[in-house]
Amino acid sequence: QVQLVESGGGLVQAGGSLRLSCVASGSIFSMNAMGWYRQAPGNERELVALITRGGSTNYADSVKGRFTISRDNAKNTVYLQMNSLKPEDTAVYYCDAKTTRGFRPYDYWGQGTQVTVSS
């Protein structure tokens, strides 16, 4: 069982920056990938950024060039650096750890952290 705890959310003006952190209770090195998702009111949860065990990264088109995902395996922590924030980035951001259980993909989720960008 892995527990994920996000932090770093808050209220920021458009154009500002925030850095989200996700601390895992277990080793993130053993996870297939770590990701950040977000969900705005009335919308489905969407992938923001993903980093694989090997360090490859993927980003949603809407955040490319503005957000950066990184990981510190020694600290069991994943980060999401968010720059040039826009009001449309307002959402609850969730940390996700992807693994395999019983030969099937399995996701651990954090409780989420609110990011609000004012115009």
C-alpha atoms as a PDB file:
ATOM      1  CA  GLN A   1       0.000   0.000   0.000  1.00  0.00           C
ATOM      2  CA  VAL A   2       1.332   3.412  -0.985  1.00  0.00           C
ATOM      3  CA  GLN A   3      -0.014   6.687   0.339  1.00  0.00           C
ATOM      4  CA  LEU A   4       0.474   9.902  -1.604  1.00  0.00           C
ATOM      5  CA  VAL A   5       0.300  13.343  -0.032  1.00  0.00           C
ATOM      6  CA  GLU A   6       0.219  16.436  -2.221  1.00  0.00           C
ATOM      7  CA  SER A   7       1.100  19.949  -1.146  1.00  0.00           C
ATOM      8  CA  GLY A   8       1.945  23.305  -2.663  1.00  0.00           C
ATOM      9  CA  GLY A   9      -1.405  24.356  -4.033  1.00  0.00           C
ATOM     10  CA  GLY A  10      -2.894  27.757  -3.432  1.00  0.00           C
ATOM     11  CA  LEU A  11      -4.120  30.989  -4.944  1.00  0.00           C
ATOM     12  CA  VAL A  12      -1.914  32.749  -7.477  1.00  0.00           C
ATOM     13  CA  GLN A  13      -2.372  35.490 -10.036  1.00  0.00           C
ATOM     14  CA  ALA A  14      -2.225  34.761 -13.736  1.00  0.00           C
ATOM     15  CA  GLY A  15       1.361  34.629 -14.895  1.00  0.00           C
ATOM     16  CA  GLY A  16       2.575  33.404 -11.544  1.00  0.00           C
ATOM     17  CA  SER A  17       4.177  30.132 -10.515  1.00  0.00           C
ATOM     18  CA  LEU A  18       3.563  27.303  -8.089  1.00  0.00           C
ATOM     19  CA  ARG A  19       5.414  24.100  -7.314  1.00  0.00           C
ATOM     20  CA  LEU A  20       3.409  21.077  -6.281  1.00  0.00           C
ATOM     21  CA  SER A  21       4.982  18.244  -4.319  1.00  0.00           C
ATOM     22  CA  CYS A  22       3.813  14.674  -3.883  1.00  0.00           C
ATOM     23  CA  VAL A  23       5.421  12.625  -1.143  1.00  0.00           C
ATOM     24  CA  ALA A  24       4.940   8.868  -1.226  1.00  0.00           C
ATOM     25  CA  SER A  25       4.968   6.606   1.820  1.00  0.00           C
ATOM     26  CA  GLY A  26       6.773   3.953  -0.181  1.00  0.00           C
ATOM     27  CA  SER A  27       9.400   3.807  -2.879  1.00  0.00           C
ATOM     28  CA  ILE A  28       8.420   5.607  -6.063  1.00  0.00           C
ATOM     29  CA  PHE A  29      11.333   3.967  -7.861  1.00  0.00           C
ATOM     30  CA  SER A  30       9.340   0.741  -7.990  1.00  0.00           C
ATOM     31  CA  MET A  31       6.403   2.463  -9.667  1.00  0.00           C
ATOM     32  CA  ASN A  32       6.020   2.185 -13.432  1.00  0.00           C
ATOM     33  CA  ALA A  33       5.317   5.894 -13.622  1.00  0.00           C
ATOM     34  CA  MET A  34       4.247   8.885 -11.573  1.00  0.00           C
ATOM     35  CA  GLY A  35       1.784  11.439 -12.811  1.00  0.00           C
ATOM     36  CA  TRP A  36      -0.114  14.598 -12.096  1.00  0.00           C
ATOM     37  CA  TYR A  37      -3.758  14.876 -13.060  1.00  0.00           C
ATOM     38  CA  ARG A  38      -6.243  17.680 -12.570  1.00  0.00           C
ATOM     39  CA  GLN A  39      -9.984  18.046 -12.387  1.00  0.00           C
ATOM     40  CA  ALA A  40     -11.907  21.273 -12.726  1.00  0.00           C
ATOM     41  CA  PRO A  41     -15.565  21.551 -11.660  1.00  0.00           C
ATOM     42  CA  GLY A  42     -17.813  19.908 -14.213  1.00  0.00           C
ATOM     43  CA  ASN A  43     -14.884  18.381 -16.071  1.00  0.00           C
ATOM     44  CA  GLU A  44     -13.376  14.931 -16.157  1.00  0.00           C
ATOM     45  CA  ARG A  45     -10.015  14.260 -14.565  1.00  0.00           C
ATOM     46  CA  GLU A  46      -7.275  14.791 -17.137  1.00  0.00           C
ATOM     47  CA  LEU A  47      -3.603  13.944 -17.359  1.00  0.00           C
ATOM     48  CA  VAL A  48      -1.305  16.919 -16.902  1.00  0.00           C
ATOM     49  CA  ALA A  49       2.137  15.333 -16.834  1.00  0.00           C
ATOM     50  CA  LEU A  50       3.731  11.917 -16.505  1.00  0.00           C
ATOM     51  CA  ILE A  51       7.229  10.712 -15.723  1.00  0.00           C
ATOM     52  CA  THR A  52       8.220   7.092 -16.201  1.00  0.00           C
ATOM     53  CA  ARG A  53      10.585   5.010 -14.126  1.00  0.00           C
ATOM     54  CA  GLY A  54      13.216   5.647 -16.786  1.00  0.00           C
ATOM     55  CA  GLY A  55      12.699   9.387 -16.639  1.00  0.00           C
ATOM     56  CA  SER A  56      10.738   9.930 -19.852  1.00  0.00           C
ATOM     57  CA  THR A  57       8.119  12.637 -19.611  1.00  0.00           C
ATOM     58  CA  ASN A  58       4.810  13.408 -21.293  1.00  0.00           C
ATOM     59  CA  TYR A  59       2.709  16.528 -21.024  1.00  0.00           C
ATOM     60  CA  ALA A  60      -0.772  17.621 -21.978  1.00  0.00           C
ATOM     61  CA  ASP A  61      -0.627  19.994 -24.923  1.00  0.00           C
ATOM     62  CA  SER A  62      -2.196  22.721 -22.811  1.00  0.00           C
ATOM     63  CA  VAL A  63       0.762  22.796 -20.388  1.00  0.00           C
ATOM     64  CA  LYS A  64       3.729  22.069 -22.648  1.00  0.00           C
ATOM     65  CA  GLY A  65       6.447  24.645 -22.205  1.00  0.00           C
ATOM     66  CA  ARG A  66       4.938  25.904 -18.940  1.00  0.00           C
ATOM     67  CA  PHE A  67       4.911  22.903 -16.590  1.00  0.00           C
ATOM     68  CA  THR A  68       7.758  20.577 -15.672  1.00  0.00           C
ATOM     69  CA  ILE A  69       7.462  17.248 -13.877  1.00  0.00           C
ATOM     70  CA  SER A  70      10.427  15.828 -11.997  1.00  0.00           C
ATOM     71  CA  ARG A  71      11.148  13.179  -9.411  1.00  0.00           C
ATOM     72  CA  ASP A  72      13.566  12.657  -6.533  1.00  0.00           C
ATOM     73  CA  ASN A  73      13.712   8.931  -5.875  1.00  0.00           C
ATOM     74  CA  ALA A  74      15.798   9.394  -2.730  1.00  0.00           C
ATOM     75  CA  LYS A  75      13.031  11.526  -1.220  1.00  0.00           C
ATOM     76  CA  ASN A  76      10.172   9.513  -2.745  1.00  0.00           C
ATOM     77  CA  THR A  77       8.850  12.781  -4.075  1.00  0.00           C
ATOM     78  CA  VAL A  78       7.468  13.968  -7.384  1.00  0.00           C
ATOM     79  CA  TYR A  79       7.223  17.631  -8.272  1.00  0.00           C
ATOM     80  CA  LEU A  80       5.218  19.691 -10.716  1.00  0.00           C
ATOM     81  CA  GLN A  81       6.687  23.099 -11.434  1.00  0.00           C
ATOM     82  CA  MET A  82       3.984  25.298 -12.925  1.00  0.00           C
ATOM     83  CA  ASN A  83       4.959  28.574 -14.563  1.00  0.00           C
ATOM     84  CA  SER A  84       3.000  31.166 -16.521  1.00  0.00           C
ATOM     85  CA  LEU A  85      -0.179  29.999 -14.876  1.00  0.00           C
ATOM     86  CA  LYS A  86      -3.501  30.773 -16.528  1.00  0.00           C
ATOM     87  CA  PRO A  87      -7.017  30.942 -15.073  1.00  0.00           C
ATOM     88  CA  GLU A  88      -7.857  27.792 -17.025  1.00  0.00           C
ATOM     89  CA  ASP A  89      -5.250  25.923 -14.960  1.00  0.00           C
ATOM     90  CA  THR A  90      -7.577  26.264 -11.963  1.00  0.00           C
ATOM     91  CA  ALA A  91      -8.414  22.769 -10.721  1.00  0.00           C
ATOM     92  CA  VAL A  92      -7.769  20.205  -8.043  1.00  0.00           C
ATOM     93  CA  TYR A  93      -4.434  18.559  -8.822  1.00  0.00           C
ATOM     94  CA  TYR A  94      -3.950  14.900  -7.984  1.00  0.00           C
ATOM     95  CA  CYS A  95      -0.787  12.852  -7.713  1.00  0.00           C
ATOM     96  CA  ASP A  96      -0.887   9.377  -9.230  1.00  0.00           C
ATOM     97  CA  ALA A  97       1.420   6.395  -8.860  1.00  0.00           C
ATOM     98  CA  LYS A  98       1.096   3.743 -11.547  1.00  0.00           C
ATOM     99  CA  THR A  99       1.995   0.174 -10.742  1.00  0.00           C
ATOM    100  CA  THR A 100       0.904  -3.369 -11.503  1.00  0.00           C
ATOM    101  CA  ARG A 101      -1.084  -5.622  -9.225  1.00  0.00           C
ATOM    102  CA  GLY A 102      -2.050  -9.096 -10.292  1.00  0.00           C
ATOM    103  CA  PHE A 103      -0.635  -8.390 -13.749  1.00  0.00           C
ATOM    104  CA  ARG A 104      -3.091  -5.518 -14.141  1.00  0.00           C
ATOM    105  CA  PRO A 105      -2.411  -1.802 -14.030  1.00  0.00           C
ATOM    106  CA  TYR A 106      -3.230  -0.172 -10.732  1.00  0.00           C
ATOM    107  CA  ASP A 107      -3.221   3.457  -9.632  1.00  0.00           C
ATOM    108  CA  TYR A 108      -2.651   4.975  -6.224  1.00  0.00           C
ATOM    109  CA  TRP A 109      -4.106   8.465  -5.790  1.00  0.00           C
ATOM    110  CA  GLY A 110      -3.472  11.320  -3.446  1.00  0.00           C
ATOM    111  CA  GLN A 111      -6.216  13.405  -1.900  1.00  0.00           C
ATOM    112  CA  GLY A 112      -5.606  16.366  -4.196  1.00  0.00           C
ATOM    113  CA  THR A 113      -4.501  19.958  -3.753  1.00  0.00           C
ATOM    114  CA  GLN A 114      -6.423  22.990  -4.971  1.00  0.00           C
ATOM    115  CA  VAL A 115      -4.812  25.382  -7.435  1.00  0.00           C
ATOM    116  CA  THR A 116      -6.660  28.596  -8.154  1.00  0.00           C
ATOM    117  CA  VAL A 117      -5.392  31.102 -10.708  1.00  0.00           C
ATOM    118  CA  SER A 118      -7.008  34.523 -10.669  1.00  0.00           C
ATOM    119  CA  SER A 119      -7.177  36.752 -13.721  1.00  0.00           C
END
